[in-house]
Amino acid sequence: MSHAPPAAGRAPDSGPADSRASGAGDDHSGRDADDRWLATVMNTAFLALLAGSLLRYLLKHPDSPRLPWVVGLGITLAVLQLAGHRLIARRPGRPALVLLGAIVTCWVVIVLLAPSFAWCAVPLIYTVLRTLPTRAAVALVGVLCALVMIAEWRISDDVDPNLFLVPPAVTVLATAVFLHMRRQAERLAATERREGTLAERERLSMEIHDTLAQSLSSQQMLLQAAERTWDSDPTTARGHVRTAESIAERSLAEARRFVHDLAPADLAEGGGLAEALRTLALRESTDTLRVRLHVDGTPVPLPDRVQSALLRIAQGALANVTEHAGASTATLTLSHLDDQVVLDIADDGHGFAPPTDAPSGGRGHGLAAMRARVRQLGGTLTIESAPGEGTVVSAAIPLEDR
């Protein structure tokens, strides 16, 4: 089994993982689109009912002294309803309540002047339910329903039982559908918050494992080595202590940036991913382990999250090499291909049998974290290893924006 670094022209690994983490923003955008669609439908229905009611009034009462008032109020009501959609969406609270009050008042006045405008209340119910808290909205919707029945009774020649059945039925149905949709949206939002919390917990777990846990493990190994050689070889022991001190300083910088959710310290210092990997290789090289870096292909700008993920993968893989592999050399190869960036970490250690299901703790936890990082970016992680033949860890991430 050969562990030479892959050439720049290597064939791409298998395609992206089946599942890809999607941002919550997409879900919010979808709900916003649904809200806009429903608002457009309701506004269109409102304008159609308003135009039909106005046309009916013009045909039946062309000489009525109320005609200018009815036409003016109709135009005002149309403008308020259209403006209300945007204002309620952008500035909920007092401005939306004031506008809703103006819309309802205008509708009540025009219904008193021309009862045929009563059925414009159906789309208006949506605006009320969307703006007010549930109890207040239901109460106001009940008042609107009563006004519709009174208006229909005024223009009816006789008492029709449907006058007292149809408006309440339509009102109850519209209110029930809207409240059901609202509850569904609230449950969906709660589910997304829980999923976001779990995703953030997983991210924090990976960050802690790839930074603080690994550095503490390295410090422990160095201090134990210093303790064993302190009497027989104090110079070497002091070197181990100095190295542990350097790792502690680096860990402190990582912890501070971790708290502020910034990029890894090596990336924050500038120079890009290649320079950060070169710094990592120099830092991880010891008297017993030589770490080298090769960069193949033409470097291209990479998104911050891709650089951060690949650097964390390199850190985790080298930590595994140091703690488990017993290797004398390790090689980092960063390959810039046409449609993806590939990072290989190869060592000449004693290797292992890659498990199908990563065990908890130890190396398995580190490999699981690497897989999770790559999966979140739509890439793949492959591991080639066998007992006595070293290990190659390869992370391939597609460059979708190119």
Coordinates of C-alpha atoms in Angstrom, one line a residue:
M1 CA 0.0 0.0 0.0
S2 CA 1.6 3.3 -1.1
H3 CA 1.3 6.4 0.9
A4 CA 2.9 8.9 -1.5
P5 CA 1.1 12.2 -1.8
P6 CA -1.5 12.1 -4.6
A7 CA -0.5 14.1 -7.7
A8 CA -2.3 17.2 -8.7
G9 CA -4.1 15.5 -11.5
R10 CA -5.6 12.8 -9.3
A11 CA -9.1 11.7 -10.1
P12 CA -11.7 13.2 -8.0
D13 CA -13.1 11.2 -5.2
S14 CA -16.7 10.0 -5.2
G15 CA -19.4 12.6 -5.4
P16 CA -20.6 14.7 -2.5
A17 CA -22.3 13.2 0.4
D18 CA -26.0 12.4 0.1
S19 CA -27.0 14.8 2.7
R20 CA -25.8 18.3 3.2
A21 CA -26.4 20.6 6.1
S22 CA -28.7 23.4 5.0
G23 CA -28.9 26.8 6.6
A24 CA -31.9 27.8 8.6
G25 CA -32.0 30.9 6.5
D26 CA -33.3 28.8 3.6
D27 CA -36.3 27.7 5.7
H28 CA -37.0 31.3 6.8
S29 CA -36.8 32.4 3.2
G30 CA -39.3 29.7 2.3
R31 CA -41.7 30.8 5.0
D32 CA -41.3 34.5 4.0
A33 CA -42.1 33.5 0.4
D34 CA -45.3 31.7 1.6
D35 CA -46.3 34.7 3.6
R36 CA -45.8 37.0 0.6
W37 CA -47.8 34.6 -1.6
L38 CA -50.7 34.5 0.8
A39 CA -50.7 38.2 1.3
T40 CA -50.8 38.7 -2.5
V41 CA -53.7 36.4 -2.8
M42 CA -55.6 38.1 0.0
N43 CA -54.9 41.6 -1.4
T44 CA -56.0 40.5 -4.8
A45 CA -59.2 39.1 -3.4
F46 CA -59.8 42.3 -1.4
L47 CA -59.3 44.5 -4.4
A48 CA -61.6 42.2 -6.5
L49 CA -64.4 42.3 -3.9
L50 CA -63.9 46.1 -3.5
A51 CA -64.1 46.7 -7.2
G52 CA -67.2 44.5 -7.5
S53 CA -68.9 46.2 -4.6
L54 CA -68.1 49.6 -6.1
L55 CA -69.4 48.6 -9.5
R56 CA -72.6 47.3 -8.0
Y57 CA -73.1 50.6 -6.1
L58 CA -72.5 52.6 -9.2
L59 CA -75.0 50.6 -11.2
K60 CA -77.7 50.7 -8.5
H61 CA -77.2 54.2 -7.1
P62 CA -75.7 56.3 -9.9
D63 CA -77.4 59.5 -8.6
S64 CA -76.9 58.9 -4.9
P65 CA -75.4 61.9 -2.9
R66 CA -73.3 59.3 -1.1
L67 CA -71.5 58.3 -4.3
P68 CA -68.4 60.6 -3.9
W69 CA -68.0 59.4 -0.3
V70 CA -68.3 55.8 -1.3
V71 CA -65.8 56.1 -4.2
G72 CA -63.4 58.1 -2.0
L73 CA -63.6 55.7 0.9
G74 CA -63.2 52.7 -1.6
I75 CA -60.0 54.2 -3.0
T76 CA -58.7 55.0 0.5
L77 CA -59.5 51.5 1.7
A78 CA -57.6 50.0 -1.3
V79 CA -54.5 52.1 -0.6
L80 CA -54.6 51.4 3.1
Q81 CA -54.9 47.6 2.5
L82 CA -52.0 47.5 0.1
A83 CA -49.8 49.7 2.3
G84 CA -50.8 47.7 5.3
H85 CA -49.3 44.5 3.9
R86 CA -45.8 46.1 3.7
L87 CA -46.0 48.0 6.9
I88 CA -47.2 45.1 9.0
A89 CA -44.4 42.9 7.6
R90 CA -41.7 45.5 8.1
R91 CA -42.8 47.4 11.2
P92 CA -45.0 45.3 13.5
G93 CA -46.2 46.9 16.7
R94 CA -47.8 50.3 17.2
P95 CA -47.5 51.5 13.5
A96 CA -49.2 48.3 12.3
L97 CA -51.9 48.7 14.9
V98 CA -52.6 52.3 13.9
L99 CA -52.9 51.3 10.3
L100 CA -55.1 48.3 11.1
G101 CA -57.4 50.7 13.1
A102 CA -57.6 53.0 10.1
I103 CA -58.5 50.1 7.7
V104 CA -61.2 48.8 10.0
T105 CA -62.6 52.2 10.6
C106 CA -62.7 53.0 6.9
W107 CA -64.4 49.7 6.2
V108 CA -67.0 50.2 8.9
V109 CA -67.9 53.7 7.5
I110 CA -68.2 52.5 3.9
V111 CA -70.4 49.6 5.0
L112 CA -72.6 52.0 6.9
L113 CA -72.9 54.0 3.7
A114 CA -73.1 51.1 1.3
P115 CA -73.9 47.7 2.9
S116 CA -72.8 45.8 -0.3
F117 CA -69.2 46.4 0.7
A118 CA -69.6 44.1 3.7
W119 CA -68.0 41.0 2.1
C120 CA -64.7 42.9 1.8
A121 CA -64.4 41.8 5.4
V122 CA -63.3 38.3 4.3
P123 CA -59.7 39.2 3.2
L124 CA -59.7 41.8 6.0
I125 CA -60.0 39.0 8.5
Y126 CA -56.6 37.8 7.4
T127 CA -55.0 41.2 8.1
V128 CA -56.6 41.3 11.5
L129 CA -55.4 37.8 12.5
R130 CA -52.0 38.5 11.1
T131 CA -51.6 41.8 13.1
L132 CA -53.2 41.2 16.5
P133 CA -52.7 38.7 19.3
T134 CA -54.9 35.7 19.0
R135 CA -57.6 36.6 21.6
A136 CA -57.9 40.2 20.4
A137 CA -57.9 39.1 16.8
V138 CA -60.7 36.6 17.4
A139 CA -62.8 39.2 19.2
L140 CA -62.4 41.8 16.4
V141 CA -63.2 39.1 13.8
G142 CA -66.4 38.4 15.7
V143 CA -67.3 42.0 15.5
L144 CA -66.6 42.1 11.8
C145 CA -68.8 39.1 11.3
A146 CA -71.7 40.7 13.2
L147 CA -71.4 43.8 11.0
V148 CA -71.5 41.7 7.9
M149 CA -74.7 40.0 9.0
I150 CA -76.3 43.4 9.9
A151 CA -75.2 44.8 6.5
E152 CA -76.6 41.8 4.6
W153 CA -79.9 42.1 6.6
R154 CA -80.2 45.8 5.6
I155 CA -80.0 45.1 1.9
S156 CA -82.1 41.9 2.0
D157 CA -85.8 42.0 1.1
D158 CA -86.8 39.5 3.7
V159 CA -85.2 37.5 6.6
D160 CA -83.2 34.7 5.1
P161 CA -81.8 32.1 7.5
N162 CA -78.6 32.1 5.4
L163 CA -77.9 35.6 6.6
F164 CA -77.3 34.2 10.1
L165 CA -75.5 31.0 8.9
V166 CA -73.2 31.8 6.0
P167 CA -71.2 34.8 7.5
P168 CA -70.4 32.9 10.8
A169 CA -69.5 29.8 8.9
V170 CA -67.1 31.6 6.6
T171 CA -65.6 33.5 9.5
V172 CA -65.1 30.4 11.6
L173 CA -63.5 28.5 8.7
A174 CA -61.2 31.3 7.8
T175 CA -60.1 31.9 11.4
A176 CA -59.6 28.2 12.0
V177 CA -57.5 27.7 8.9
F178 CA -55.3 30.8 9.7
L179 CA -54.8 29.8 13.4
H180 CA -53.9 26.2 12.3
M181 CA -51.3 27.6 9.9
R182 CA -49.9 29.9 12.6
R183 CA -49.6 26.9 15.1
Q184 CA -47.9 24.9 12.4
A185 CA -45.4 27.7 11.7
E186 CA -44.7 28.0 15.5
R187 CA -44.1 24.3 15.8
L188 CA -41.8 24.4 12.8
A189 CA -39.9 27.3 14.2
A190 CA -39.5 25.5 17.5
T191 CA -38.2 22.4 15.7
E192 CA -35.7 24.5 13.8
R193 CA -34.5 26.1 17.0
R194 CA -33.9 22.6 18.5
E195 CA -32.1 21.4 15.4
G196 CA -30.0 24.6 15.4
T197 CA -29.1 24.0 19.1
L198 CA -28.1 20.4 18.3
A199 CA -26.0 21.5 15.3
E200 CA -24.3 24.2 17.4
R201 CA -23.6 21.7 20.2
E202 CA -22.0 19.4 17.6
R203 CA -19.9 22.3 16.2
L204 CA -18.8 23.2 19.7
S205 CA -17.9 19.6 20.4
M206 CA -15.7 19.4 17.3
E207 CA -14.1 22.8 18.1
I208 CA -13.2 21.7 21.6
H209 CA -11.9 18.3 20.4
D210 CA -9.8 19.9 17.6
T211 CA -8.3 22.6 19.7
L212 CA -8.3 22.5 23.5
A213 CA -8.6 18.7 23.9
Q214 CA -5.8 17.9 21.5
S215 CA -3.5 20.6 22.9
L216 CA -4.0 19.4 26.4
S217 CA -3.2 15.9 25.3
S218 CA 0.0 17.1 23.7
Q219 CA 1.0 19.0 26.8
Q220 CA 0.4 16.0 28.9
M221 CA 2.6 13.8 26.8
L222 CA 5.4 16.4 26.7
L223 CA 5.3 16.9 30.5
Q224 CA 5.3 13.2 31.1
A225 CA 8.3 12.9 28.8
A226 CA 10.0 15.7 30.7
E227 CA 9.3 14.0 34.0
R228 CA 10.9 10.8 32.8
T229 CA 14.0 12.4 31.5
W230 CA 14.4 15.2 34.1
D231 CA 17.2 13.5 36.0
S232 CA 18.9 11.7 33.2
D233 CA 18.7 14.3 30.5
P234 CA 17.7 17.7 31.9
T235 CA 18.4 19.6 28.6
T236 CA 15.9 17.4 26.7
A237 CA 13.4 17.7 29.6
R238 CA 13.6 21.5 29.5
G239 CA 13.0 21.3 25.8
H240 CA 9.8 19.3 26.4
V241 CA 8.7 21.9 28.9
R242 CA 9.4 24.8 26.6
T243 CA 7.4 23.0 23.8
A244 CA 4.5 22.4 26.2
E245 CA 4.6 26.1 27.2
S246 CA 4.5 27.1 23.5
I247 CA 1.5 24.8 23.0
A248 CA -0.2 26.3 26.0
E249 CA 0.2 29.8 24.6
R250 CA -1.2 28.6 21.3
S251 CA -4.1 27.0 23.1
L252 CA -4.8 30.2 25.0
A253 CA -5.0 32.1 21.7
E254 CA -7.3 29.4 20.2
A255 CA -9.5 29.6 23.3
R256 CA -9.9 33.3 23.1
R257 CA -10.8 33.2 19.4
F258 CA -13.1 30.3 20.1
V259 CA -15.0 32.3 22.7
H260 CA -15.4 35.1 20.2
D261 CA -16.3 32.7 17.4
L262 CA -13.4 33.8 15.2
A263 CA -11.3 31.9 12.7
P264 CA -8.5 29.5 13.9
A265 CA -5.5 31.4 15.2
D266 CA -3.3 30.3 12.3
L267 CA -5.8 31.6 9.7
A268 CA -6.4 34.8 11.7
E269 CA -2.7 35.7 11.4
G270 CA -3.1 36.0 7.6
G271 CA -1.5 34.2 4.7
G272 CA -4.3 31.9 3.9
L273 CA -4.7 28.1 4.2
A274 CA -1.4 27.1 2.7
E275 CA 0.6 29.4 5.1
A276 CA -1.5 28.1 8.0
L277 CA -0.8 24.5 7.1
R278 CA 2.9 25.3 6.7
T279 CA 2.9 26.8 10.2
L280 CA 1.1 23.8 11.5
A281 CA 3.7 21.4 9.9
L282 CA 6.6 23.3 11.5
R283 CA 4.9 23.4 14.9
E284 CA 4.1 19.6 14.8
S285 CA 7.5 18.5 13.7
T286 CA 9.7 17.0 16.4
D287 CA 12.9 15.1 16.7
T288 CA 10.9 11.9 16.1
L289 CA 8.3 13.1 13.6
R290 CA 9.0 15.1 10.5
V291 CA 6.0 16.9 9.0
R292 CA 6.1 18.2 5.4
L293 CA 3.7 20.3 3.2
H294 CA 3.2 20.1 -0.5
V295 CA 0.9 22.5 -2.4
D296 CA -0.2 21.3 -5.9
G297 CA -2.1 23.2 -8.5
T298 CA -2.8 26.9 -8.7
P299 CA -4.1 28.3 -5.4
V300 CA -7.5 30.0 -5.5
P301 CA -9.3 32.0 -2.9
L302 CA -11.3 29.7 -0.6
P303 CA -14.3 30.6 1.6
D304 CA -13.4 31.1 5.2
R305 CA -15.4 28.1 6.3
V306 CA -13.6 25.8 3.9
Q307 CA -10.2 27.0 5.0
S308 CA -11.2 26.6 8.7
A309 CA -12.6 23.1 8.1
L310 CA -9.5 21.9 6.3
L311 CA -7.1 23.4 8.9
R312 CA -9.1 21.7 11.7
I313 CA -9.0 18.4 9.8
A314 CA -5.2 18.7 9.4
Q315 CA -4.8 19.5 13.1
G316 CA -7.0 16.5 14.1
A317 CA -5.2 14.1 11.7
L318 CA -1.7 15.2 12.9
A319 CA -2.9 14.9 16.5
N320 CA -3.9 11.3 15.7
V321 CA -0.5 10.7 14.0
T322 CA 1.3 12.0 17.1
E323 CA -0.7 10.1 19.7
H324 CA -1.5 6.8 17.9
A325 CA 0.5 6.2 14.7
G326 CA 4.1 5.9 15.9
A327 CA 5.1 7.5 12.5
S328 CA 8.5 9.1 11.6
T329 CA 7.1 11.2 8.7
A330 CA 3.8 12.8 7.8
T331 CA 3.0 14.7 4.7
L332 CA 0.3 17.3 4.1
T333 CA -0.7 17.7 0.5
L334 CA -3.0 20.6 -0.5
S335 CA -4.3 20.1 -4.1
H336 CA -6.2 22.8 -6.0
L337 CA -8.2 21.0 -8.7
D338 CA -10.7 22.5 -11.2
D339 CA -13.8 21.8 -9.2
Q340 CA -12.6 20.9 -5.7
V341 CA -9.9 21.3 -3.1
V342 CA -8.3 18.2 -1.6
L343 CA -6.3 17.9 1.5
D344 CA -4.4 14.6 2.1
I345 CA -2.6 13.7 5.3
A346 CA -0.3 10.7 4.9
D347 CA 1.9 9.0 7.5
D348 CA 4.2 6.0 7.6
G349 CA 3.0 4.8 11.0
H350 CA 1.7 1.4 12.0
G351 CA -1.8 2.0 10.6
F352 CA -5.1 0.6 11.8
A353 CA -8.2 -1.1 10.4
P354 CA -10.7 1.7 9.7
P355 CA -13.9 0.9 11.5
T356 CA -17.2 1.0 9.7
D357 CA -18.8 2.8 12.6
A358 CA -16.5 5.1 14.5
P359 CA -16.1 4.1 18.1
S360 CA -16.6 6.6 20.9
G361 CA -13.6 8.3 22.3
G362 CA -10.0 8.3 21.1
R363 CA -9.2 8.3 17.4
G364 CA -12.8 7.4 16.5
H365 CA -14.1 10.7 17.9
G366 CA -11.6 12.7 15.9
L367 CA -12.5 10.9 12.7
A368 CA -16.2 11.4 13.3
A369 CA -15.5 15.2 13.8
M370 CA -13.6 15.3 10.5
R371 CA -16.5 13.5 8.7
A372 CA -19.0 15.9 10.1
R373 CA -16.9 19.0 9.0
V374 CA -16.6 17.7 5.5
R375 CA -20.2 16.6 5.3
Q376 CA -21.4 20.1 6.3
L377 CA -19.6 21.5 3.2
G378 CA -20.9 18.8 0.8
G379 CA -17.6 17.0 0.6
T380 CA -16.2 13.5 1.3
L381 CA -13.7 12.1 3.7
T382 CA -11.8 8.9 2.8
I383 CA -9.4 6.9 5.0
E384 CA -6.9 4.4 3.6
S385 CA -5.1 2.4 6.2
A386 CA -4.1 -1.1 7.2
P387 CA -2.1 -2.5 10.2
G388 CA 1.6 -1.9 9.5
E389 CA 1.1 0.1 6.3
G390 CA 0.4 3.7 7.5
T391 CA -2.6 5.9 6.9
V392 CA -3.9 8.4 4.4
V393 CA -6.7 10.7 5.3
S394 CA -8.2 12.6 2.4
A395 CA -10.7 15.4 2.5
A396 CA -12.3 16.6 -0.7
I397 CA -14.5 19.7 -0.8
P398 CA -16.3 20.9 -3.9
L399 CA -15.8 24.5 -5.1
E400 CA -19.4 25.4 -6.0
D401 CA -18.9 29.1 -6.5
R402 CA -16.3 28.7 -9.3

